[in-house]
Tab-separated table of C-alpha atoms and ligand atoms in Angstrom:
chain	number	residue	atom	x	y	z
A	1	UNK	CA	177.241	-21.574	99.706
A	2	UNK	CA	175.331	-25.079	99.536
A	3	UNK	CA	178.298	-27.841	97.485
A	4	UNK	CA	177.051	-28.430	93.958
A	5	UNK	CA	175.549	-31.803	92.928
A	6	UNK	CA	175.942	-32.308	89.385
A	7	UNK	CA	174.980	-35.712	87.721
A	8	UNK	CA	173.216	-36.997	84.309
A	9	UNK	CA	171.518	-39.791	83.033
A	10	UNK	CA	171.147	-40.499	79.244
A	11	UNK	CA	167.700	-40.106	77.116
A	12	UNK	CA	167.473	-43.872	75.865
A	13	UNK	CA	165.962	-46.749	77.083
A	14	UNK	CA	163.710	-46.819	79.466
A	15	UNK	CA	164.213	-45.364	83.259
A	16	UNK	CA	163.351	-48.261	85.548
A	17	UNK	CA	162.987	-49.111	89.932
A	18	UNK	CA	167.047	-49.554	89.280
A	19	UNK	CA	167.404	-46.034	88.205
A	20	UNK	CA	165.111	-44.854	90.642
A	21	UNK	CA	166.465	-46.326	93.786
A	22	UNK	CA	169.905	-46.483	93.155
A	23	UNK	CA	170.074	-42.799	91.493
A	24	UNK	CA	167.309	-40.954	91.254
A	25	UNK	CA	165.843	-41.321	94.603
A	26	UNK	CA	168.872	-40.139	96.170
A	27	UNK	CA	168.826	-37.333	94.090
A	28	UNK	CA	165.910	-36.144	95.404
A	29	UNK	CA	167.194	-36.160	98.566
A	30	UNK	CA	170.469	-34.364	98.152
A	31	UNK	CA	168.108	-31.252	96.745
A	32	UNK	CA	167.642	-30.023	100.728
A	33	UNK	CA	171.623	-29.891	100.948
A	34	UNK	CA	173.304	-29.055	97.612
A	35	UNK	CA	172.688	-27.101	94.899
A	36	UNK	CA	172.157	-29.776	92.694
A	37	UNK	CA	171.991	-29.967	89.085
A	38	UNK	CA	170.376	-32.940	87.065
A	39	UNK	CA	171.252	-33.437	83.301
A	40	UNK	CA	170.086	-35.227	80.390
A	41	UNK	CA	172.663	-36.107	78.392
A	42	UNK	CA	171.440	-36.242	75.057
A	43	UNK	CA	175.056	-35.467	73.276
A	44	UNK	CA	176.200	-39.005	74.700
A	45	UNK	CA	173.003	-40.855	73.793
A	46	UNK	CA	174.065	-40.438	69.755
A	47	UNK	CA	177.360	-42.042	70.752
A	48	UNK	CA	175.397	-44.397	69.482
A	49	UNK	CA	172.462	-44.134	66.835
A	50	UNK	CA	169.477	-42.728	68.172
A	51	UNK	CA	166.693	-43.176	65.576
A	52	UNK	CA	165.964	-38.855	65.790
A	53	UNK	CA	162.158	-39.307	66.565
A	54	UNK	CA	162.582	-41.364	69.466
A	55	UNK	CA	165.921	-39.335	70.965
A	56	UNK	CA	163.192	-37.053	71.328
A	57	UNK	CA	160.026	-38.030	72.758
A	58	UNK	CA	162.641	-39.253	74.358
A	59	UNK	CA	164.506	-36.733	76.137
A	60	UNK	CA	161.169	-35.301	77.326
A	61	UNK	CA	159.877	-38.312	78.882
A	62	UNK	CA	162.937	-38.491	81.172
A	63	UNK	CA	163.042	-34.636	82.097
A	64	UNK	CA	158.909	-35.257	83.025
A	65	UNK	CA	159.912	-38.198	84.735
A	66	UNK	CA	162.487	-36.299	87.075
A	67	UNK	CA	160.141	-34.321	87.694
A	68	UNK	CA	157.176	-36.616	88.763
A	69	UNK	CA	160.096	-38.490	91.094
A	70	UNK	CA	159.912	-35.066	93.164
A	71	UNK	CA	163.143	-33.183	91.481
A	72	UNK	CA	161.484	-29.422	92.288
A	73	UNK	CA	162.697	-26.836	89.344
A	74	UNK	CA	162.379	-24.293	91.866
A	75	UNK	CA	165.503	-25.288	93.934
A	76	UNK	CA	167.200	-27.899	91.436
A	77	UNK	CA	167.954	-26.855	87.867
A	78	UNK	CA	166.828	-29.802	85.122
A	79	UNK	CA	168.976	-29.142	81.917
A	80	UNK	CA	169.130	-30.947	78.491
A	81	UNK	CA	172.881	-31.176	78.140
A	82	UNK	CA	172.531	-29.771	74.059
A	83	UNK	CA	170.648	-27.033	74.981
A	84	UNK	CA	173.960	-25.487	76.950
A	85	UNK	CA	176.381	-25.636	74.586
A	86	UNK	CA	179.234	-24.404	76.903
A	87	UNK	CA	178.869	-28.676	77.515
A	88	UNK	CA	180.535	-29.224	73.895
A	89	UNK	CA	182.703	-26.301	74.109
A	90	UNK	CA	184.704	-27.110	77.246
A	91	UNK	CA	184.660	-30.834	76.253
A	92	UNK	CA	187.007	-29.714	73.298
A	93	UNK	CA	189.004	-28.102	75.009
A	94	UNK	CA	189.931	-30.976	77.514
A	95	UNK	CA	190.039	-33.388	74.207
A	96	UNK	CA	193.357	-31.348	73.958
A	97	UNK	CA	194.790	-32.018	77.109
A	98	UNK	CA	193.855	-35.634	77.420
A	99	UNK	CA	196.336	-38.364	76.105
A	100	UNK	CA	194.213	-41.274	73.656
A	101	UNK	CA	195.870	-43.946	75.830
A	102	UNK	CA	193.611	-43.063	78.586
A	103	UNK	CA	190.320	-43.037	76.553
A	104	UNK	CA	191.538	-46.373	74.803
A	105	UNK	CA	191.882	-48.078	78.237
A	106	UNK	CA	188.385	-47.492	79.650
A	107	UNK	CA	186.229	-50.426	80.117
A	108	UNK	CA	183.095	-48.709	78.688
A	109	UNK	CA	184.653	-47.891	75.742
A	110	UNK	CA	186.501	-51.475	74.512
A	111	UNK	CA	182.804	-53.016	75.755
A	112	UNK	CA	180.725	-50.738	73.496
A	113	UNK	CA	183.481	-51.008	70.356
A	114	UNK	CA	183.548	-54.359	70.146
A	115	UNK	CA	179.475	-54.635	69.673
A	116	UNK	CA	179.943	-52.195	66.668
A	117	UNK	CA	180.778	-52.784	63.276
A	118	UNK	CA	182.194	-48.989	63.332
A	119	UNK	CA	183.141	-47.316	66.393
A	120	UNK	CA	182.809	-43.481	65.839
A	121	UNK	CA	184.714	-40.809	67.186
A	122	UNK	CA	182.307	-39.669	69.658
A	123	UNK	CA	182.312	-43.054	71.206
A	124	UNK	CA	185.880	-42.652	72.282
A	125	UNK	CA	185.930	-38.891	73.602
A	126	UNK	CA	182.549	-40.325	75.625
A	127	UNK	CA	184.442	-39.581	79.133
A	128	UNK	CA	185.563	-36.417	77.868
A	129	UNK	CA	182.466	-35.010	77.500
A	130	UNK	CA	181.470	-36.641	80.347
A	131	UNK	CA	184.441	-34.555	82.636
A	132	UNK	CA	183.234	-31.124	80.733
A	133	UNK	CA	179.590	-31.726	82.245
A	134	UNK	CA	180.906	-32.221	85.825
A	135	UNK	CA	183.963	-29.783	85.454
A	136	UNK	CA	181.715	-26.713	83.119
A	137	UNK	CA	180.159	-26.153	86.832
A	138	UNK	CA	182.886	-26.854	89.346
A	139	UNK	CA	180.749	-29.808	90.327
A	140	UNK	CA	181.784	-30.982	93.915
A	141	UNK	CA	179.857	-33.861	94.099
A	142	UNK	CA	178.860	-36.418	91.375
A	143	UNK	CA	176.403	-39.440	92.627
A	144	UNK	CA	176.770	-42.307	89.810
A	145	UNK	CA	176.388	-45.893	89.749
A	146	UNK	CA	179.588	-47.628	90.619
A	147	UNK	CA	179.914	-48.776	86.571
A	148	UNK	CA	180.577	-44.762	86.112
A	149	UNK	CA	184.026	-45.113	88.843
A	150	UNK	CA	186.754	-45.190	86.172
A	151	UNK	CA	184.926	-42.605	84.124
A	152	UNK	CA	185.076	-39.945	87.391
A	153	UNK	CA	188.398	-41.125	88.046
A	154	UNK	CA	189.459	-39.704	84.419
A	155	UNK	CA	187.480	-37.034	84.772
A	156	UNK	CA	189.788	-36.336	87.691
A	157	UNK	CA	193.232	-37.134	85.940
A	158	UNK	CA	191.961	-34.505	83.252
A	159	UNK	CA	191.296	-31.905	85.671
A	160	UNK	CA	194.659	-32.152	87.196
A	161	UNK	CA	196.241	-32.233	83.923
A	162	UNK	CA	194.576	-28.771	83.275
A	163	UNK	CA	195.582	-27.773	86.277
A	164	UNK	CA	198.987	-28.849	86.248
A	165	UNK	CA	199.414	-27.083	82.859
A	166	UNK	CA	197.520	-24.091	82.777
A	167	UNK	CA	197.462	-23.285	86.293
A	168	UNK	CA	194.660	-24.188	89.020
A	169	UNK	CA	191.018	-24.183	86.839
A	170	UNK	CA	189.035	-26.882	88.284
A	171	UNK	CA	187.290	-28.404	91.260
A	172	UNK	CA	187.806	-32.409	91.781
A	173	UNK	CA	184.857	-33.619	92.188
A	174	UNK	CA	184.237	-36.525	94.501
A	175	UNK	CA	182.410	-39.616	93.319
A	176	UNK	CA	179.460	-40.657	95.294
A	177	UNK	CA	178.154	-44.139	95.056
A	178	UNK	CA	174.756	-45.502	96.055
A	179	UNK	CA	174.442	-47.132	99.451
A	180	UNK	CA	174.360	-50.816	99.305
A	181	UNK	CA	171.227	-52.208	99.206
A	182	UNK	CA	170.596	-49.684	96.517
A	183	UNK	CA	171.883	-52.194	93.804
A	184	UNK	CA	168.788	-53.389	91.937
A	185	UNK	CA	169.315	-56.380	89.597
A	186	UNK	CA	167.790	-58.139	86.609
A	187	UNK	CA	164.173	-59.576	87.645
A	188	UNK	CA	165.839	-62.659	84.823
A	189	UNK	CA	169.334	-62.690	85.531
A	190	UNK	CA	169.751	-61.448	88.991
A	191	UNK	CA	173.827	-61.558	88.700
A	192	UNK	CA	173.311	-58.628	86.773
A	193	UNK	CA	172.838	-55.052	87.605
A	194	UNK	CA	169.274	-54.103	85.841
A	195	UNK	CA	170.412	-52.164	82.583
A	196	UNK	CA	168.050	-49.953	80.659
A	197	UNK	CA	169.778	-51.698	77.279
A	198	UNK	CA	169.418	-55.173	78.379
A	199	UNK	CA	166.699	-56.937	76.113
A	200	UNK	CA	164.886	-59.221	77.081
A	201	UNK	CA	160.618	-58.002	78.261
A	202	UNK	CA	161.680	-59.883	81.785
A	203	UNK	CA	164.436	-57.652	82.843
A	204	UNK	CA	163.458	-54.768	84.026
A	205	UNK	CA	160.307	-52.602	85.377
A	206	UNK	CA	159.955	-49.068	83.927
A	207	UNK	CA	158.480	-46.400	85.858
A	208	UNK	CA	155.762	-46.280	83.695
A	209	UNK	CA	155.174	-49.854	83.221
A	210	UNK	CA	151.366	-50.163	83.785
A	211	UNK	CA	150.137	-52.478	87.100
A	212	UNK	CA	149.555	-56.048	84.834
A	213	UNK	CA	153.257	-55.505	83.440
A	214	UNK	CA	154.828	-55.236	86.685
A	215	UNK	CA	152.703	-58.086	88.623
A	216	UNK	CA	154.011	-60.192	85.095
A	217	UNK	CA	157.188	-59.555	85.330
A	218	UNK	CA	157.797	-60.057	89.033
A	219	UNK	CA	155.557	-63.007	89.491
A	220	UNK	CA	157.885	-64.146	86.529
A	221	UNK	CA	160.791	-63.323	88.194
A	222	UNK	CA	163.895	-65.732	88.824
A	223	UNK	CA	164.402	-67.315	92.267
A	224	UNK	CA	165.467	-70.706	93.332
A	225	UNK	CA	164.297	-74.028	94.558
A	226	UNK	CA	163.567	-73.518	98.020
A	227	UNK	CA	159.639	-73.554	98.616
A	228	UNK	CA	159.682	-70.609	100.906
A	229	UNK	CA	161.783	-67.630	101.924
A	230	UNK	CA	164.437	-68.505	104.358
A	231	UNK	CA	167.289	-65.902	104.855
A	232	UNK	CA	169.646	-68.010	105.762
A	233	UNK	CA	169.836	-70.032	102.627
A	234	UNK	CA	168.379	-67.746	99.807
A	235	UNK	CA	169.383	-67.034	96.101
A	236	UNK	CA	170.261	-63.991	94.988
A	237	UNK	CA	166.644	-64.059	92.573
A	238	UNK	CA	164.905	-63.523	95.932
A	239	UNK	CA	167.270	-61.758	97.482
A	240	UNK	CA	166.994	-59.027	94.961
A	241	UNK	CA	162.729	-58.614	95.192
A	242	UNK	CA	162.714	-58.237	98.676
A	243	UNK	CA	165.644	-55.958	98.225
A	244	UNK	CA	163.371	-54.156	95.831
A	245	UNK	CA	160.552	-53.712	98.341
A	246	UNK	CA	163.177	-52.860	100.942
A	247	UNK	CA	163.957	-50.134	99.187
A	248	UNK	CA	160.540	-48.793	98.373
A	249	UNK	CA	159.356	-49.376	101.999
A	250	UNK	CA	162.721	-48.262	103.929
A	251	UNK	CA	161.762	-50.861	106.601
A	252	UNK	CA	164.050	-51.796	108.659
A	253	UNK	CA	165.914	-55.116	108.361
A	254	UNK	CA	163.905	-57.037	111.448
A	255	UNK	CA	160.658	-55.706	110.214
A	256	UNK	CA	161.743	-57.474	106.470
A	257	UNK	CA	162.839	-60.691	108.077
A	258	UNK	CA	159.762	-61.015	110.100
A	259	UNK	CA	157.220	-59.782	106.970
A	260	UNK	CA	158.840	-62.055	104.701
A	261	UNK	CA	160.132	-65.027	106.695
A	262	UNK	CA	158.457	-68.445	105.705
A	263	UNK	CA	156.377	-67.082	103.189
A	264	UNK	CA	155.754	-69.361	99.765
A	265	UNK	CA	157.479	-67.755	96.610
A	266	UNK	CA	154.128	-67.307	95.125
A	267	UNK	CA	152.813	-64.886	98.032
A	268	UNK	CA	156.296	-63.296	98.113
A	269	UNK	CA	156.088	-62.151	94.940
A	270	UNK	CA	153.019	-60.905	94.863
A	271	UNK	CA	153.490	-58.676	98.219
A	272	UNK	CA	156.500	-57.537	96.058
A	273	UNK	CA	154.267	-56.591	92.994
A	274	UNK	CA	152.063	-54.830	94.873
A	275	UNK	CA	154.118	-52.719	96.708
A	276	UNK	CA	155.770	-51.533	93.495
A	277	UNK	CA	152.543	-51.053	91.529
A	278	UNK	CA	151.337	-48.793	94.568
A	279	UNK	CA	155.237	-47.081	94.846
A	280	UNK	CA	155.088	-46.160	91.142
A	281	UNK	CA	151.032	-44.892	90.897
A	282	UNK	CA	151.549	-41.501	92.092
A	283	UNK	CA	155.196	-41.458	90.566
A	284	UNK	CA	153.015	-42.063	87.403
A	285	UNK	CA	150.411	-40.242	88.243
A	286	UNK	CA	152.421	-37.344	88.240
A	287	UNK	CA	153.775	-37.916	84.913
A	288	UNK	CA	151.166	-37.956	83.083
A	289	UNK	CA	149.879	-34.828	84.419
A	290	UNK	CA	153.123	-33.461	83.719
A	291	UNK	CA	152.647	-34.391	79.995
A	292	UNK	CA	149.493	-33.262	79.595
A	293	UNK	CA	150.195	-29.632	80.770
A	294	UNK	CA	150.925	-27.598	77.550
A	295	UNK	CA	154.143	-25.625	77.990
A	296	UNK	CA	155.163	-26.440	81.402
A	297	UNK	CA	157.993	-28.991	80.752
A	298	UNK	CA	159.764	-26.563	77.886
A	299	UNK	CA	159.023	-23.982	80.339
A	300	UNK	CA	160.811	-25.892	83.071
A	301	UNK	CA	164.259	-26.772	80.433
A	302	UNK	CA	164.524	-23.591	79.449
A	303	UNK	CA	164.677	-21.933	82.998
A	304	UNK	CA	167.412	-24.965	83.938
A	305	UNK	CA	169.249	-23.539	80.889
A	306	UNK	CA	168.773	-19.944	81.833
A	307	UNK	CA	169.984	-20.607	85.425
A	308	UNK	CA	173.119	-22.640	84.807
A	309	UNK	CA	174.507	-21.102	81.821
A	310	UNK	CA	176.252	-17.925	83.265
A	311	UNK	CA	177.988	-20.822	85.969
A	312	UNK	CA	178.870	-22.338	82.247
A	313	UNK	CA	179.957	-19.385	80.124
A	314	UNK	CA	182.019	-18.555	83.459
A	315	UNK	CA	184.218	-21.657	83.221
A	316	UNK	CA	184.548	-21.482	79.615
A	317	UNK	CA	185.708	-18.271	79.404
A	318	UNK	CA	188.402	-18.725	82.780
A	319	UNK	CA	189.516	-21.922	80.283
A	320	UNK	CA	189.972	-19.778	77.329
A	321	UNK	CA	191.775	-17.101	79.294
A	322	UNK	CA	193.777	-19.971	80.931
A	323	UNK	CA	194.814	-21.307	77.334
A	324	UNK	CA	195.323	-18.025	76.002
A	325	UNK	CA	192.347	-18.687	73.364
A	326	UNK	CA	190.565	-15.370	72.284
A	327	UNK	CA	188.141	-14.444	75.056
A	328	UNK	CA	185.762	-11.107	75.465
A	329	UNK	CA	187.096	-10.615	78.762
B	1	LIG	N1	177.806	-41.637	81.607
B	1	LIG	C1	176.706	-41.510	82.522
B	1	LIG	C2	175.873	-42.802	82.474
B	1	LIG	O1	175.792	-43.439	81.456
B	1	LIG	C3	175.823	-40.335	82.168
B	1	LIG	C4	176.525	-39.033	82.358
B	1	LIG	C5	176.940	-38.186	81.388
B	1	LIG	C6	176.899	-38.452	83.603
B	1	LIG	N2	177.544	-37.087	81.929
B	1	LIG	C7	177.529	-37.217	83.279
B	1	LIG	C8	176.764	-38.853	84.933
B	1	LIG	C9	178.036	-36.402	84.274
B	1	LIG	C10	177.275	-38.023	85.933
B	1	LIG	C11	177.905	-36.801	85.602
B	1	LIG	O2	175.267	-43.141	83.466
């Protein structure tokens, strides 16, 4: 049996080139080794307040976007996380085991309470839910972002607590971080990792961004006062676009240095731009024939339901029997 992938991405914001070549490229790829499954987590989006309307055009527009990347429903299973709800039921059920001092000390957690005036509930047993997802299919490999780390880590520490207390239940998954170069930053602010929340119209490019918006916002882009590219010496504002079509291209490093050595910012850019809009047409292309197919995306979430939910009513019941809570079998 192939290792299971699991891994999730929330319905809000907008999916941008960060998302795509840091996570969701890679995701592709792991589909020809692992049995992967790709979630979107639409119980941690109202963590926050999701005006209901837009949670879900929402939540559509990212499962059709997984699919235009090239995620293939016939190996990989695409699942709305509230449309299993083993996902709630197990994450109750490790609420019990896991001490508030751990939630309380996550980073995530004291960022996102201190920008709100009240800080529900759900805010707090975030990670919780997060370890059910992962743990709900004995998940043995989790690719995140590297601002995810502490939450895997607890979602590890809760496992073992399980474990330790109820006798051996769970899988630890392993975290699995983007390679480097995979690390796409703000097109305004490029000390900071490209954030589908940041504001700002100069931040990021979405997937479906249209070909103007793009060439605007990296012709707009931040760089530095040299008048041409020079590797030795460059800011990180450059740095990060030719990182950008690095990643797009997978050239090799001597084939970047001699493409982009010497050349003005102005041309720079707009080889940059270009390269995008071109990387993201059939990407979008694909989308919007995606969209404009009656039935085939519900038809697609409801077979990633149908396909993971006896892995999920499996675990749940093991945990019940484990507990000693009522169980059929
Ligand atoms: N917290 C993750 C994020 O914001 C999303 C997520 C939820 C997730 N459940 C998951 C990621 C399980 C990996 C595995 O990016």
């Amino acid at each position: 049996m192939k290792p299971r992938v699991f891994s999730g991405v929330q319905p809000s914001g907008d999916l941008h080139i960060g998302n795509y070549l840091g996570a969701l490229k890679n995701w592709v790829r792991m589909q020809s080794g692992y049995e992967c499954i790709y979630c979107i987590v639409d119980l941690h989006a109202i963590t926050l307040y999701q005006d209901p309307a837009e949670l879900r055009a929402k939540i559509e527009e990212v499962a059709a976007l997984f699919l235009a990347v090239g995620i293939d429903p016939a190996v990989s299973s695409i699942i709305v996380q509230s449309s299993v709800p083993a996902h709630a039921e197990l994450a109750w059920m490790l609420t019990c085991v896991t001490p508030v001092g751990w939630l309380q000390r996550m980073t995530q957690f004291k960022a996102k309470a201190a920008s709100q005036d009240t800080v529900g509930d759900g805010l707090l047993q975030y990670p919780v839910l997060m370890a059910a997802d992962i743990l709900l299919y004995q998940a043995h490999i989790v690719p995140v972002g590297e601002d995810q780390s502490q939450h895997l880590e607890l979602t590890r520490d809760i496992a073992q607590r399980f474990n330790a207390l109820y006798g051996d239940t769970f899988v630890m998954p392993e975290t699995k971080l983007p390679e480097v170069g995979a690390r796409v930053m703000g097109l305004d602010d490029p000390e900071t990792k490209m954030s589908k929340s940041a504001p700002g119209v100069g931040h990021g490019v979405a997937l479906l961004d249209p070909p103007d918006a793009i060439r605007k916002k990296i012709m707009r882009a931040t760089t530095d006062s040299n008048p041409a590219v020079d590797f030795e010496t460059m800011g990180p504002g450059v740095r990060n676009l030719i990182n950008i079509f690095q990643a797009f291209t997978d050239w090799p490093d001597e084939q970047i240095r001699a493409h982009f050595s010497g050349l003005g910012y102005g041309q720079a850019k707009k080889q940059v731009a270009e390269m995008v809009i071109e990387s993201l047409r059939p990407i979008q292309q694909r989308h919007r024939e995606i969209v404009d197919e009656p039935g085939y995306l519900p038809g697609v979430l409801k077979q990633g339901a149908e396909r993971v939910s006896p892995i999920a009513n499996e675990t749940v019941e093991l945990v019940k029997k484990r507990m000693g809570l009522y169980s059929r079998s």
